[in-house]
XYZ file of C-alpha atoms in Angstrom:
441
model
C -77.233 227.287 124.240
C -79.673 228.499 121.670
C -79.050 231.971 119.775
C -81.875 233.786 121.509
C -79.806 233.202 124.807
C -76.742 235.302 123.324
C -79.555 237.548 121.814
C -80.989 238.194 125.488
C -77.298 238.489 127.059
C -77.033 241.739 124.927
C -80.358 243.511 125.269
C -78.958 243.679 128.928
C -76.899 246.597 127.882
C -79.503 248.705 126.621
C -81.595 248.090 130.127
C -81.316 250.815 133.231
C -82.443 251.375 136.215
C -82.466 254.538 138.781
C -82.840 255.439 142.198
C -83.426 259.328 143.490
C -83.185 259.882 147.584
C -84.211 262.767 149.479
C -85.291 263.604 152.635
C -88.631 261.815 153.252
C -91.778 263.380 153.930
C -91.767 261.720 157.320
C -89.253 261.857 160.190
C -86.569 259.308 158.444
C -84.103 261.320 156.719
C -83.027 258.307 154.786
C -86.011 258.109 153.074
C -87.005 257.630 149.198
C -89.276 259.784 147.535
C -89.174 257.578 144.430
C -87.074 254.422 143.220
C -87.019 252.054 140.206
C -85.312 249.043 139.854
C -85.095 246.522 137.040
C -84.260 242.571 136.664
C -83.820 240.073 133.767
C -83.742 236.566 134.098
C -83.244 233.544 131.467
C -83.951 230.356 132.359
C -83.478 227.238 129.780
C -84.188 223.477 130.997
C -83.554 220.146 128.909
C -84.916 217.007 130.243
C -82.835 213.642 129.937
C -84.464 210.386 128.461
C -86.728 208.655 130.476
C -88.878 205.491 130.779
C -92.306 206.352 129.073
C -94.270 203.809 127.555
C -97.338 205.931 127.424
C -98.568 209.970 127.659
C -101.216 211.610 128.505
C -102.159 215.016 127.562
C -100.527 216.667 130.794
C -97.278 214.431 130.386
C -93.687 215.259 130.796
C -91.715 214.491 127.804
C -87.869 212.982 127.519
C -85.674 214.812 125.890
C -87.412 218.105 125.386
C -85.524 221.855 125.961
C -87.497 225.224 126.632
C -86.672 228.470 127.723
C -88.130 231.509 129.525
C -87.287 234.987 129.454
C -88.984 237.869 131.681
C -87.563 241.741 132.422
C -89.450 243.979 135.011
C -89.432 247.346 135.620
C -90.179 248.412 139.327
C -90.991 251.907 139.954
C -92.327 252.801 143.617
C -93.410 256.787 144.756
C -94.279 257.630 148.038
C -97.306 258.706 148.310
C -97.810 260.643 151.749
C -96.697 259.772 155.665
C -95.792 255.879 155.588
C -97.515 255.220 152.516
C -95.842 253.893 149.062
C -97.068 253.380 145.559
C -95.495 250.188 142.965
C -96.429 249.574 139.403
C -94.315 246.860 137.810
C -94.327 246.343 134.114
C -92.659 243.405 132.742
C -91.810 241.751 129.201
C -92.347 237.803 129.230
C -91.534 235.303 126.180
C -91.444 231.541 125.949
C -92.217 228.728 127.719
C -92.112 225.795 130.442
C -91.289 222.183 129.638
C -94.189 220.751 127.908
C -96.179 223.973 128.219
C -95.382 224.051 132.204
C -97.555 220.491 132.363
C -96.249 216.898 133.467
C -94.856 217.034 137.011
C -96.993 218.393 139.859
C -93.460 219.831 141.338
C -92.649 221.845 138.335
C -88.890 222.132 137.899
C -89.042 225.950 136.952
C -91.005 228.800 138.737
C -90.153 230.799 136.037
C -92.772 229.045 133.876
C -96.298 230.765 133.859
C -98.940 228.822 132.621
C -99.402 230.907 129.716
C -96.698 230.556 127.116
C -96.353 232.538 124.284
C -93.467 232.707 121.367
C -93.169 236.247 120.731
C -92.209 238.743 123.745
C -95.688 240.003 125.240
C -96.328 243.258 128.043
C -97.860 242.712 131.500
C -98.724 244.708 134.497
C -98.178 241.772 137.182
C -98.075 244.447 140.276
C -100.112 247.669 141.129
C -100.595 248.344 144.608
C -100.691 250.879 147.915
C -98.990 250.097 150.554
C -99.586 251.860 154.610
C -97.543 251.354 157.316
C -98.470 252.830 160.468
C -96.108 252.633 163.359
C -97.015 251.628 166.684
C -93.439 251.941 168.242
C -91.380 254.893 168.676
C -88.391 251.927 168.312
C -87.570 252.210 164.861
C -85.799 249.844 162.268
C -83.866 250.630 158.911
C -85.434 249.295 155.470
C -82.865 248.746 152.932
C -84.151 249.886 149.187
C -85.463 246.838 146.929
C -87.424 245.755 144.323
C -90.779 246.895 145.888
C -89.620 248.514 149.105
C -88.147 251.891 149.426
C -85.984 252.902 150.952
C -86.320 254.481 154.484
C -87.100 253.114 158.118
C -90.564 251.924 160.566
C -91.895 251.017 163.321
C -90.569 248.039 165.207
C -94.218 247.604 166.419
C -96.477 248.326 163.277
C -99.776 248.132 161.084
C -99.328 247.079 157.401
C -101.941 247.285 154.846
C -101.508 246.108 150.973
C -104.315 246.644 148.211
C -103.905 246.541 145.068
C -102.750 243.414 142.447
C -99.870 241.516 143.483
C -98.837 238.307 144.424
C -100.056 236.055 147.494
C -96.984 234.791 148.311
C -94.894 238.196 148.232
C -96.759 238.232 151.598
C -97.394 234.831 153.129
C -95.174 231.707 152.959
C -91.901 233.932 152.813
C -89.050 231.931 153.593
C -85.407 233.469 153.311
C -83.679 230.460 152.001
C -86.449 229.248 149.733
C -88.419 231.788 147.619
C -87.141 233.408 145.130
C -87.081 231.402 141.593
C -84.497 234.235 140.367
C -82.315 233.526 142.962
C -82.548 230.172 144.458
C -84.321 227.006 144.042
C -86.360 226.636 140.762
C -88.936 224.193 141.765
C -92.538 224.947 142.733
C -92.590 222.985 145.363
C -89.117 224.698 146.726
C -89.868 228.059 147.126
C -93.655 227.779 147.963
C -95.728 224.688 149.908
C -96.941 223.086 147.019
C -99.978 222.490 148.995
C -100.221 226.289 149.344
C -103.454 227.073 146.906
C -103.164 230.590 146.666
C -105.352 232.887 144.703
C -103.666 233.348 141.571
C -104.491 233.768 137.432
C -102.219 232.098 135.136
C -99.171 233.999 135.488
C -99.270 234.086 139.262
C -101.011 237.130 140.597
C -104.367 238.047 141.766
C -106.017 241.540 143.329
C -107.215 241.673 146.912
C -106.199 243.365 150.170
C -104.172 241.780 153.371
C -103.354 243.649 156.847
C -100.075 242.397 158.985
C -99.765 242.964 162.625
C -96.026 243.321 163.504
C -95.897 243.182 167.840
C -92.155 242.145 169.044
C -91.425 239.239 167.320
C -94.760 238.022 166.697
C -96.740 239.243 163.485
C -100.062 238.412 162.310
C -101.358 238.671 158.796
C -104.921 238.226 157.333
C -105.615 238.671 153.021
C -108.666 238.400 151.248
C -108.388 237.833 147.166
C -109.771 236.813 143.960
C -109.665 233.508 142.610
C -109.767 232.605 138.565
C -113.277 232.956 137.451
C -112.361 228.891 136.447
C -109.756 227.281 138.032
C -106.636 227.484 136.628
C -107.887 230.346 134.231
C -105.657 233.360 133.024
C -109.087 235.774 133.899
C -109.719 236.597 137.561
C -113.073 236.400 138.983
C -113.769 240.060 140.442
C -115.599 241.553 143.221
C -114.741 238.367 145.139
C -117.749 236.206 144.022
C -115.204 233.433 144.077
C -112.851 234.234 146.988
C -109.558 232.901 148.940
C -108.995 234.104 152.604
C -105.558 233.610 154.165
C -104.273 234.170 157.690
C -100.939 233.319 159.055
C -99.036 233.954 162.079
C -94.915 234.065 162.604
C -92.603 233.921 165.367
C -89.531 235.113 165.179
C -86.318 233.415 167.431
C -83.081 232.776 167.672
C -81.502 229.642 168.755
C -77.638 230.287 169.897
C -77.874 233.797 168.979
C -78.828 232.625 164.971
C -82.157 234.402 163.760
C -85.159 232.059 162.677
C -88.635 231.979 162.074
C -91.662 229.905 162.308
C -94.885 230.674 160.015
C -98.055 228.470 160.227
C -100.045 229.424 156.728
C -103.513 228.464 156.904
C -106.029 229.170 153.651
C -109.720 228.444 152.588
C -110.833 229.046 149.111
C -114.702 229.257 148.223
C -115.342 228.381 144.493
C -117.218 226.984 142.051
C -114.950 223.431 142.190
C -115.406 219.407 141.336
C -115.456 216.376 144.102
C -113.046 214.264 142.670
C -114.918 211.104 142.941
C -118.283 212.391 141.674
C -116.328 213.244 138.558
C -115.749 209.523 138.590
C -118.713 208.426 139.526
C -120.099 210.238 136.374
C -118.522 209.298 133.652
C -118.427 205.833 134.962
C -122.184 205.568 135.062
C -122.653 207.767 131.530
C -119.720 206.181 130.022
C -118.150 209.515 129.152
C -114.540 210.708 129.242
C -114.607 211.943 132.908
C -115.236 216.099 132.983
C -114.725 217.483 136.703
C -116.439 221.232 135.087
C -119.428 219.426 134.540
C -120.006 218.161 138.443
C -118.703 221.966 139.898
C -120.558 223.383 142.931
C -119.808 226.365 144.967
C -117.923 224.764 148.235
C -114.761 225.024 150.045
C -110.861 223.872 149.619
C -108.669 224.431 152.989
C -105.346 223.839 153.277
C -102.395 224.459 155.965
C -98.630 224.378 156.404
C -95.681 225.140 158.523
C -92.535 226.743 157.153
C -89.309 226.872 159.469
C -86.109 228.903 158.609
C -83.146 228.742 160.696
C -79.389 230.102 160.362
C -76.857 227.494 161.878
C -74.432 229.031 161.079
C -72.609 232.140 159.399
C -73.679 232.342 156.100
C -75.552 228.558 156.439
C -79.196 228.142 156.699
C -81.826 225.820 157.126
C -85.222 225.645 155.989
C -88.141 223.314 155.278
C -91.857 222.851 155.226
C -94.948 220.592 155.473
C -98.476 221.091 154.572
C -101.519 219.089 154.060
C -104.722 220.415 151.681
C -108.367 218.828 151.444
C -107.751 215.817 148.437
C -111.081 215.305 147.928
C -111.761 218.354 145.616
C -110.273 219.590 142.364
C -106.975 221.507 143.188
C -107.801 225.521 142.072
C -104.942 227.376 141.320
C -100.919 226.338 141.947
C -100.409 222.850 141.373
C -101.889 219.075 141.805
C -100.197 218.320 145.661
C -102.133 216.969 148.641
C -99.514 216.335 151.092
C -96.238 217.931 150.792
C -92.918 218.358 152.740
C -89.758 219.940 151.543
C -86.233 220.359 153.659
C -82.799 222.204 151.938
C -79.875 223.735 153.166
C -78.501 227.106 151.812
C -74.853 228.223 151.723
C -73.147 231.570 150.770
C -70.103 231.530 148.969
C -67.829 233.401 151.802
C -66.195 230.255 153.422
C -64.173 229.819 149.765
C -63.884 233.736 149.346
C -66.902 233.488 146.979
C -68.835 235.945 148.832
C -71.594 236.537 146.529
C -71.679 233.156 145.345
C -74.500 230.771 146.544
C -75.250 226.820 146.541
C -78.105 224.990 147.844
C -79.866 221.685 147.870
C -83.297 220.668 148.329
C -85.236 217.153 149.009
C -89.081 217.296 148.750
C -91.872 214.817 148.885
C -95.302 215.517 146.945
C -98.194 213.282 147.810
C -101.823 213.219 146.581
C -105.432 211.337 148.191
C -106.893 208.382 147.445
C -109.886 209.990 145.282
C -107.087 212.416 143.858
C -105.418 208.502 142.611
C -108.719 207.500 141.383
C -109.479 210.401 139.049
C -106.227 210.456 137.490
C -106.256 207.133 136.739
C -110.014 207.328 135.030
C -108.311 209.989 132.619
C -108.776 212.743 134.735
C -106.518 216.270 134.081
C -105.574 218.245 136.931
C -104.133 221.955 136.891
C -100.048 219.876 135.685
C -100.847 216.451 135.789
C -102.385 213.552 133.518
C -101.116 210.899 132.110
C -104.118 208.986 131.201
C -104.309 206.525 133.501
C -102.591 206.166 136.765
C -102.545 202.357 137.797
C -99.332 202.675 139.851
C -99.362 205.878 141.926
C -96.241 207.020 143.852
C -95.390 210.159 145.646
C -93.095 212.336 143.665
C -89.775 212.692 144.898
C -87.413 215.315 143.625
C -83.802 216.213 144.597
C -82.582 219.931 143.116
C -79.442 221.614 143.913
C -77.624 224.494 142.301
C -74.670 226.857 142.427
C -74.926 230.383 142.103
C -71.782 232.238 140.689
C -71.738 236.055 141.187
C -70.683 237.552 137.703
C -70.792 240.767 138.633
C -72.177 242.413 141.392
C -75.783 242.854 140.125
C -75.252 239.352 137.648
C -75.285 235.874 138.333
C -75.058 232.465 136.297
C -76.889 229.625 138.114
C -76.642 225.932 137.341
C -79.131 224.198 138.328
C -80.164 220.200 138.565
C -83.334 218.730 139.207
C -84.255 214.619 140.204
C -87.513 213.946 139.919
C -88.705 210.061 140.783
C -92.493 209.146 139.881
C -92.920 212.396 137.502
C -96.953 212.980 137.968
C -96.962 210.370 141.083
C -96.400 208.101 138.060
C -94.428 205.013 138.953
C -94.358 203.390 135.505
C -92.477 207.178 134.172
C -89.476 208.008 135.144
C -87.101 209.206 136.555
C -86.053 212.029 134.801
C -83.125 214.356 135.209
C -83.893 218.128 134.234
C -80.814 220.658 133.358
C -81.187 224.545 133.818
C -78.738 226.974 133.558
C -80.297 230.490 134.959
C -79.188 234.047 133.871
C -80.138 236.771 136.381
C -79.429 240.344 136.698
C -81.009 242.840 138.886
C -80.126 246.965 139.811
């Protein structure tokens, strides 16, 4: 372990967090006024040697380390009746593998896109949040990192505006979705085919509405893509534009609670056909360029995410989706055609309680014309090894253990398996280590 790991084990001490209650301004005497919370999480990843016998400039490299370090800050006020201010600040340093490039199912969410060597300051979250009730049946809310404390409506309006995240809204899944927590991968904790509005680090500003009715709930989001894809600067006032709608269903089978989402999204942009790109630099003889054939048009994409308990303390989860291959990929990561299945397990059964382990299998696919452009040199958002003349879907295996420190501390191990690295059957396959440091108050 490197020295800036021991360095970043002590800063913990100097870190603190809070939480005030009082009566709420509304009905719920359990209510927060104000709350802050606070997390840190190290993550450092070797990979193992690997068949390579060539690179590209979006390649995955054997034998490489790199490490990532981020601390937030939550702090949440309520505002008036059912309504709740959050700004999050948060300290980032370092980088993924290969400057987070060389497998389209990147082995650590805790990689931005932007890398930098010296500890930097963002604002990642600043946003209102209105519930309205339309239920006198009422249900307790449990203080968290963006949440206070307090209770609503069984039945109830939600409305978010502000800069956040996509996907702290749609494509939740309880066993698969938090990189601080559980699975690493990209293509673990989010459908890889999932496009979501997003700059570099993840984020993006727009609006979204969810209709909670028994245990249905319908939510609709409107936000701002990259003014380029895959850029760190957001295109505002929605010139370039992502909608997203999904709808969940809530169960249980044998008395174990699941759920059932079906994420649809369309994203209008200024984007590349894959093949005209192609088609151009074959006929001009230039390296191929997907900027210079972009047009405003359209990128859909779907999937369906399931989560089920089957048992105490054992869940189930896994999801498919399937995105338009024809046009240049905008945001997340190079995936077509995905599908991802895992099993999560809390430590209780060996008297472990807060201890976790899980283990994932997913498949990444990508089109025909997605094939042909990688293979004339193309680069997409994490891919490119300069030529492609044996294309495979990527398969990747992860699993990890979770140990529980201390109560607000855990040390994860983590391993990744990742066949046909870039849906490159002449690389691979590699083996990527992680060990994952993660506190949170």
């Amino acid at each position: 372990m490197k020295a800036v790991f021991r360095f970043r084990m002590s800063a913990l001490a100097t870190m603190a967090v809070f939480s005030w209650r009082q009566p709420a301004l509304a009905a719920d005497e359990d209510g927060q006024r104000f709350a802050a919370h606070f997390q840190f999480t190290y993550v450092e990843q070797q990979t193992s040697d690997f068949r390579a016998p060539y690179r590209g400039p979006n390649s995955l490299s054997p034998r490489i380390g790199a490490e990532t370090t981020d601390a937030t800050i939550y702090a949440g006020l309520s505002l008036w009746s059912g309504a709740e201010g959050w700004l999050n600040a948060e300290i980032d340093q370092g980088f993924g593998l290969d400057n987070t490039l060389g497998v389209a199912g990147f082995p650590s969410a805790e990689a931005y896109k932007v890398g930098k060597n010296q500890p930097y300051l963002r604002l990642p979250r600043l946003f209102v949040r209105q519930t309205i009730d339309l239920s006198e049946a009422r249900e307790h809310v449990d203080a968290s990192a963006n949440q206070l404390a307090g209770a609503h409506g069984i039945d109830r309006l939600v409305f978010t505006v502000g800069k956040l995240s996509v996907s702290d809204i749609f494509d939740t899944n309880l066993y698969a979705h938090d990189q601080r927590a559980d699975f690493l991968n990209w293509t673990a904790i989010d459908a890889g085919t999932f496009d979501y509005a997003a700059d570099a680090w993840g984020y993006t500003v727009g609006a979204a509405v969810e209709w909670y009715q028994g245990a249905w709930a319908l939510r609709a989001g409107i936000f701002d893509l990259s003014n380029v894809p895959n850029s760190a600067q957001l295109e505002p006032a929605f010139h370039e534009f992502q909608t997203d709608f999904e709808i969940e269903k809530r169960h249980q089978i044998g008395g174990r609670d699941g759920k059932l989402l079906l994420t649809v999204f369309d994203t209008r942009g200024r984007m590349g056909l894959l093949d005209d790109a192609v088609a151009r630099a074959e006929a001009s003889g230039t390296p191929i360029d997907v900027a210079a054939v972009r047009r405003y048009r359209s990128r859909a994409g779907a999937s369906l995410s399931v989560e089920q308990q089957i048992a105490e303390g054992l869940g189930f989860f896994a999801r498919v989706g399937k995105a338009g291959g024809n046009v240049e990929a905008y945001e997340f990561t190079d995936v077509d055609r995905a599908a991802v299945a895992g099993l999560a397990l809390q430590g209780t059964r060996w008297h472990r309680g807060g201890d976790s382990v899980g283990m994932a299998a997913m498949v990444n696919g990508i089109s025909a014309a997605r094939q042909r452009f990688l293979n004339a040199g193309g680069l997409g958002i994490l891919v490119g090894d300069g030529k492609l003349p044996h294309p495979g879907a990527e398969q990747i295996v992860e699993t990890y253990y979770s140990f529980a420190v201390l109560s607000y501390a855990h040390l994860t191990l983590d391993y990744q398996w990742i066949n046909n690295p870039a849906y490159n059957r002449d690389r691979g396959p590699v083996s990527v280590y992680a060990v994952r440091v993660h506190a949170q108050y």
